[in-house]
Amino acid sequence: MKTALCCVAALCLLQVSLLSQGRAFFGAPPDDHNPWAVHDRNRPAPPVVDPGDKPGGPPSDAIVLFDGTQASFEKWHHEKPEDERESNWVVSNGALMPQKGAGSLLSKEVFGDCQLHLEWAAPEEASGKGQGRGNSGVFLMGMVEVQILDNYNNPSYADGMAGAIYAVMPPAVNALKPPGEWQSYDIIFRRPVVRDGVVLDPGFFTVLVNGVVVQDSTPINGGGAYRKRMPLDRAFPEAGPLELQDHGDPVRFRNIWVRPLRPRELDGGTDGRLSKENTMRKREAIADTVLDQASGESGLPRALLLMESLIYKFDKLVLSDAERLISEYLGEWPTLTAAEQQAEERAIKELHRALKYLETHGFVAPEYRLGQEVEAIARQNDWIR
Ligand code: MG
């Protein structure tokens, strides 16, 4: 054991560096659909994003599709070929705007699930009424429209108002500003997923108009069109262009950016959970990574990592290896001086926590002998209560 504790101070330093990472042994362990424990430090940290200077500004990971410049207009193209349209969309005073007969404008890049921000304004001098006043729209994937309409003191049918999922669901409230003012849309879009005619996910829209929620996870269910309801099992591709509608009204656009959303886990069905098969695959990969780390350690730090791997992939041989290392460590315990034992406080506490975790969650038998031995040491020293 003097091999394990030949230099107690050095061993302790090693353990402190390992233990201070937090490691596993926290909340509920991995299961058939969750590869990670609750609060698991092996779970990858999310990337850092700079949210931008002011609300509505593009975050650092956004794809800016229009920033007021002619250069960003290059990220779009007209839906109709040149010889079939009467005019073009133009950039004027930092805004993007259709001319009469220009037809729709499509982003060159395609998107599936995404967060979209855009701002639009209808002419200050409102003309026309109902659907004929400040009408435009943004179609996600070119397939389902979030309506743009100057509804300020301008009644129209509910499922065609600004912020409506057109022909599907009216906005919860009318949060428009007067015509001439810029209106902001923040849209979170999850495309419908239909596989072999089976609707795995109806797709969802969450929409904020001027910061006010008007759609809250509204199911798309195939979407709609003018006077039409689409079939629930309407197939959507993986991705499609954003489409700005030309409805014959001079609606201006600015500050358009998109962020693709992280993929959903749909392989287990409609509940958004991982399948058992893929969960187990992930758990094995995590266990292998932890075992790789263990191979670079010895003594108690190695034992802790071996035990950590067990919560992802249980392996009797790995447990035996950990038990051997812990037994060696405990075998040396009576030979340590009082000061040397005191220096092991943190190591004993961590070992106790790990063994208790394995016992509590059924990885080892109840009243586990090694656990009881470590607990006795911890209690004698008043390190646990
Ligand atoms: Mg429209």
Short mmCIF file of N, CA and C in Angstrom, two decimals, residues 275-355:
data_model
loop_
_atom_site.label_atom_id
_atom_site.label_comp_id
_atom_site.label_asym_id
_atom_site.label_seq_id
_atom_site.Cartn_x
_atom_site.Cartn_y
_atom_site.Cartn_z
N SER A 275 -34.23 6.98 -28.34
CA SER A 275 -34.60 5.58 -28.27
C SER A 275 -33.66 4.87 -27.30
N LYS A 276 -34.09 3.72 -26.83
CA LYS A 276 -33.25 2.94 -25.91
C LYS A 276 -31.93 2.58 -26.60
N GLU A 277 -32.05 2.18 -27.86
CA GLU A 277 -30.86 1.76 -28.61
C GLU A 277 -29.82 2.90 -28.68
N ASN A 278 -30.28 4.09 -29.05
CA ASN A 278 -29.34 5.21 -29.18
C ASN A 278 -28.86 5.71 -27.82
N THR A 279 -29.74 5.59 -26.81
CA THR A 279 -29.31 5.97 -25.46
C THR A 279 -28.15 5.07 -25.02
N MET A 280 -28.33 3.76 -25.26
CA MET A 280 -27.27 2.82 -24.84
C MET A 280 -25.98 3.08 -25.61
N ARG A 281 -26.12 3.43 -26.88
CA ARG A 281 -24.93 3.73 -27.68
C ARG A 281 -24.19 4.94 -27.10
N LYS A 282 -24.95 5.95 -26.72
CA LYS A 282 -24.32 7.14 -26.13
C LYS A 282 -23.69 6.81 -24.79
N ARG A 283 -24.40 6.03 -23.99
CA ARG A 283 -23.88 5.68 -22.67
C ARG A 283 -22.56 4.93 -22.79
N GLU A 284 -22.49 4.04 -23.76
CA GLU A 284 -21.24 3.29 -23.96
C GLU A 284 -20.10 4.23 -24.34
N ALA A 285 -20.42 5.21 -25.19
CA ALA A 285 -19.38 6.15 -25.63
C ALA A 285 -18.88 6.97 -24.44
N ILE A 286 -19.80 7.38 -23.55
CA ILE A 286 -19.38 8.15 -22.37
C ILE A 286 -18.52 7.27 -21.47
N ALA A 287 -18.97 6.02 -21.27
CA ALA A 287 -18.20 5.09 -20.42
C ALA A 287 -16.79 4.91 -20.98
N ASP A 288 -16.69 4.78 -22.30
CA ASP A 288 -15.36 4.57 -22.92
C ASP A 288 -14.46 5.78 -22.68
N THR A 289 -15.04 6.98 -22.78
CA THR A 289 -14.25 8.20 -22.53
C THR A 289 -13.75 8.24 -21.09
N VAL A 290 -14.63 7.88 -20.15
CA VAL A 290 -14.23 7.89 -18.74
C VAL A 290 -13.17 6.82 -18.49
N LEU A 291 -13.34 5.66 -19.12
CA LEU A 291 -12.34 4.58 -18.94
C LEU A 291 -10.99 4.98 -19.54
N ASP A 292 -11.05 5.74 -20.62
CA ASP A 292 -9.80 6.26 -21.21
C ASP A 292 -9.07 7.14 -20.20
N GLN A 293 -9.86 7.99 -19.53
CA GLN A 293 -9.26 8.86 -18.50
C GLN A 293 -8.70 8.00 -17.37
N ALA A 294 -9.43 6.95 -17.00
CA ALA A 294 -8.98 6.08 -15.90
C ALA A 294 -7.65 5.42 -16.23
N SER A 295 -7.45 5.12 -17.50
CA SER A 295 -6.22 4.39 -17.88
C SER A 295 -4.98 5.26 -17.65
N GLY A 296 -5.17 6.57 -17.54
CA GLY A 296 -4.03 7.44 -17.26
C GLY A 296 -3.83 7.71 -15.78
N GLU A 297 -4.63 7.07 -14.95
CA GLU A 297 -4.55 7.31 -13.49
C GLU A 297 -4.17 6.02 -12.77
N SER A 298 -3.89 6.15 -11.48
CA SER A 298 -3.65 4.96 -10.66
C SER A 298 -4.26 5.21 -9.29
N GLY A 299 -4.27 4.15 -8.45
CA GLY A 299 -4.76 4.29 -7.09
C GLY A 299 -6.21 4.75 -7.03
N LEU A 300 -6.48 5.58 -6.03
CA LEU A 300 -7.87 6.00 -5.80
C LEU A 300 -8.47 6.82 -6.95
N PRO A 301 -7.72 7.74 -7.53
CA PRO A 301 -8.31 8.47 -8.68
C PRO A 301 -8.76 7.51 -9.78
N ARG A 302 -7.98 6.47 -10.01
CA ARG A 302 -8.38 5.48 -11.02
C ARG A 302 -9.65 4.75 -10.58
N ALA A 303 -9.68 4.38 -9.31
CA ALA A 303 -10.86 3.66 -8.79
C ALA A 303 -12.12 4.52 -8.96
N LEU A 304 -12.01 5.81 -8.68
CA LEU A 304 -13.18 6.70 -8.80
C LEU A 304 -13.67 6.78 -10.24
N LEU A 305 -12.73 6.86 -11.18
CA LEU A 305 -13.13 6.93 -12.59
C LEU A 305 -13.73 5.61 -13.05
N LEU A 306 -13.17 4.50 -12.59
CA LEU A 306 -13.74 3.20 -12.95
C LEU A 306 -15.18 3.11 -12.46
N MET A 307 -15.40 3.56 -11.22
CA MET A 307 -16.77 3.51 -10.68
C MET A 307 -17.69 4.45 -11.46
N GLU A 308 -17.15 5.58 -11.84
CA GLU A 308 -17.95 6.53 -12.61
C GLU A 308 -18.41 5.90 -13.93
N SER A 309 -17.53 5.14 -14.56
CA SER A 309 -17.90 4.54 -15.86
C SER A 309 -19.06 3.56 -15.70
N LEU A 310 -19.18 2.98 -14.49
CA LEU A 310 -20.21 1.94 -14.29
C LEU A 310 -21.62 2.48 -14.43
N ILE A 311 -21.81 3.76 -14.16
CA ILE A 311 -23.18 4.28 -14.21
C ILE A 311 -23.66 4.41 -15.67
N TYR A 312 -22.71 4.44 -16.60
CA TYR A 312 -23.08 4.48 -18.03
C TYR A 312 -23.11 3.09 -18.64
N LYS A 313 -22.12 2.28 -18.24
CA LYS A 313 -22.04 0.90 -18.77
C LYS A 313 -21.54 0.01 -17.64
N PHE A 314 -22.41 -0.85 -17.13
CA PHE A 314 -22.00 -1.69 -16.02
C PHE A 314 -21.15 -2.85 -16.53
N ASP A 315 -20.01 -3.07 -15.85
CA ASP A 315 -19.10 -4.13 -16.27
C ASP A 315 -18.46 -4.70 -15.00
N LYS A 316 -18.74 -5.99 -14.75
CA LYS A 316 -18.26 -6.63 -13.51
C LYS A 316 -16.75 -6.55 -13.37
N LEU A 317 -16.04 -6.68 -14.49
CA LEU A 317 -14.57 -6.66 -14.43
C LEU A 317 -14.07 -5.28 -14.01
N VAL A 318 -14.74 -4.27 -14.50
CA VAL A 318 -14.36 -2.90 -14.13
C VAL A 318 -14.62 -2.68 -12.64
N LEU A 319 -15.77 -3.18 -12.18
CA LEU A 319 -16.09 -3.06 -10.75
C LEU A 319 -15.02 -3.78 -9.90
N SER A 320 -14.64 -4.98 -10.35
CA SER A 320 -13.62 -5.74 -9.59
C SER A 320 -12.31 -4.97 -9.52
N ASP A 321 -11.96 -4.35 -10.62
CA ASP A 321 -10.71 -3.58 -10.67
C ASP A 321 -10.80 -2.41 -9.66
N ALA A 322 -11.93 -1.74 -9.65
CA ALA A 322 -12.11 -0.63 -8.71
C ALA A 322 -12.07 -1.13 -7.27
N GLU A 323 -12.73 -2.27 -7.03
CA GLU A 323 -12.76 -2.83 -5.66
C GLU A 323 -11.36 -3.21 -5.19
N ARG A 324 -10.57 -3.73 -6.11
CA ARG A 324 -9.19 -4.10 -5.75
C ARG A 324 -8.40 -2.86 -5.32
N LEU A 325 -8.54 -1.79 -6.09
CA LEU A 325 -7.80 -0.55 -5.77
C LEU A 325 -8.27 0.05 -4.44
N ILE A 326 -9.59 0.00 -4.21
CA ILE A 326 -10.12 0.55 -2.96
C ILE A 326 -9.67 -0.31 -1.77
N SER A 327 -9.67 -1.63 -1.96
CA SER A 327 -9.22 -2.53 -0.88
C SER A 327 -7.77 -2.26 -0.54
N GLU A 328 -6.94 -2.04 -1.57
CA GLU A 328 -5.52 -1.72 -1.31
C GLU A 328 -5.41 -0.44 -0.49
N TYR A 329 -6.19 0.54 -0.90
CA TYR A 329 -6.17 1.83 -0.21
C TYR A 329 -6.59 1.66 1.26
N LEU A 330 -7.68 0.93 1.47
CA LEU A 330 -8.17 0.74 2.84
C LEU A 330 -7.22 -0.13 3.66
N GLY A 331 -6.54 -1.07 2.98
CA GLY A 331 -5.56 -1.93 3.67
C GLY A 331 -4.42 -1.13 4.27
N GLU A 332 -4.07 -0.04 3.61
CA GLU A 332 -2.98 0.81 4.09
C GLU A 332 -3.42 1.75 5.21
N TRP A 333 -4.73 1.95 5.31
CA TRP A 333 -5.24 2.99 6.22
C TRP A 333 -4.68 2.89 7.65
N PRO A 334 -4.69 1.67 8.28
CA PRO A 334 -4.23 1.57 9.68
C PRO A 334 -2.75 1.91 9.85
N THR A 335 -1.99 1.86 8.76
CA THR A 335 -0.55 2.12 8.88
C THR A 335 -0.24 3.61 8.78
N LEU A 336 -1.22 4.44 8.46
CA LEU A 336 -0.97 5.88 8.31
C LEU A 336 -0.90 6.56 9.67
N THR A 337 -0.10 7.60 9.74
CA THR A 337 -0.08 8.42 10.96
C THR A 337 -1.38 9.22 11.02
N ALA A 338 -1.67 9.77 12.15
CA ALA A 338 -2.89 10.58 12.31
C ALA A 338 -2.90 11.74 11.31
N ALA A 339 -1.75 12.36 11.14
CA ALA A 339 -1.67 13.50 10.21
C ALA A 339 -1.92 13.05 8.78
N GLU A 340 -1.36 11.90 8.43
CA GLU A 340 -1.57 11.38 7.07
C GLU A 340 -3.05 11.06 6.84
N GLN A 341 -3.68 10.51 7.84
CA GLN A 341 -5.12 10.21 7.70
C GLN A 341 -5.93 11.49 7.52
N GLN A 342 -5.58 12.52 8.30
CA GLN A 342 -6.31 13.79 8.18
C GLN A 342 -6.17 14.37 6.78
N ALA A 343 -5.02 14.16 6.17
CA ALA A 343 -4.78 14.68 4.81
C ALA A 343 -5.66 13.97 3.77
N GLU A 344 -6.24 12.85 4.16
CA GLU A 344 -7.07 12.06 3.22
C GLU A 344 -8.56 12.39 3.34
N GLU A 345 -8.89 13.41 4.13
CA GLU A 345 -10.32 13.69 4.39
C GLU A 345 -11.13 13.80 3.09
N ARG A 346 -10.62 14.60 2.20
CA ARG A 346 -11.38 14.85 0.97
C ARG A 346 -11.52 13.57 0.14
N ALA A 347 -10.44 12.81 0.09
CA ALA A 347 -10.46 11.56 -0.69
C ALA A 347 -11.48 10.59 -0.10
N ILE A 348 -11.49 10.47 1.22
CA ILE A 348 -12.44 9.55 1.87
C ILE A 348 -13.88 10.01 1.62
N LYS A 349 -14.10 11.31 1.72
CA LYS A 349 -15.46 11.82 1.50
C LYS A 349 -15.93 11.53 0.08
N GLU A 350 -15.02 11.74 -0.88
CA GLU A 350 -15.41 11.50 -2.28
C GLU A 350 -15.65 10.01 -2.52
N LEU A 351 -14.81 9.20 -1.92
CA LEU A 351 -14.97 7.75 -2.06
C LEU A 351 -16.30 7.32 -1.43
N HIS A 352 -16.59 7.89 -0.29
CA HIS A 352 -17.85 7.57 0.39
C HIS A 352 -19.04 7.95 -0.48
N ARG A 353 -18.95 9.12 -1.06
CA ARG A 353 -20.04 9.61 -1.92
C ARG A 353 -20.24 8.68 -3.13
N ALA A 354 -19.13 8.27 -3.72
CA ALA A 354 -19.20 7.40 -4.90
C ALA A 354 -19.81 6.04 -4.53
N LEU A 355 -19.33 5.47 -3.45
CA LEU A 355 -19.82 4.14 -3.05
C LEU A 355 -21.29 4.21 -2.64
#
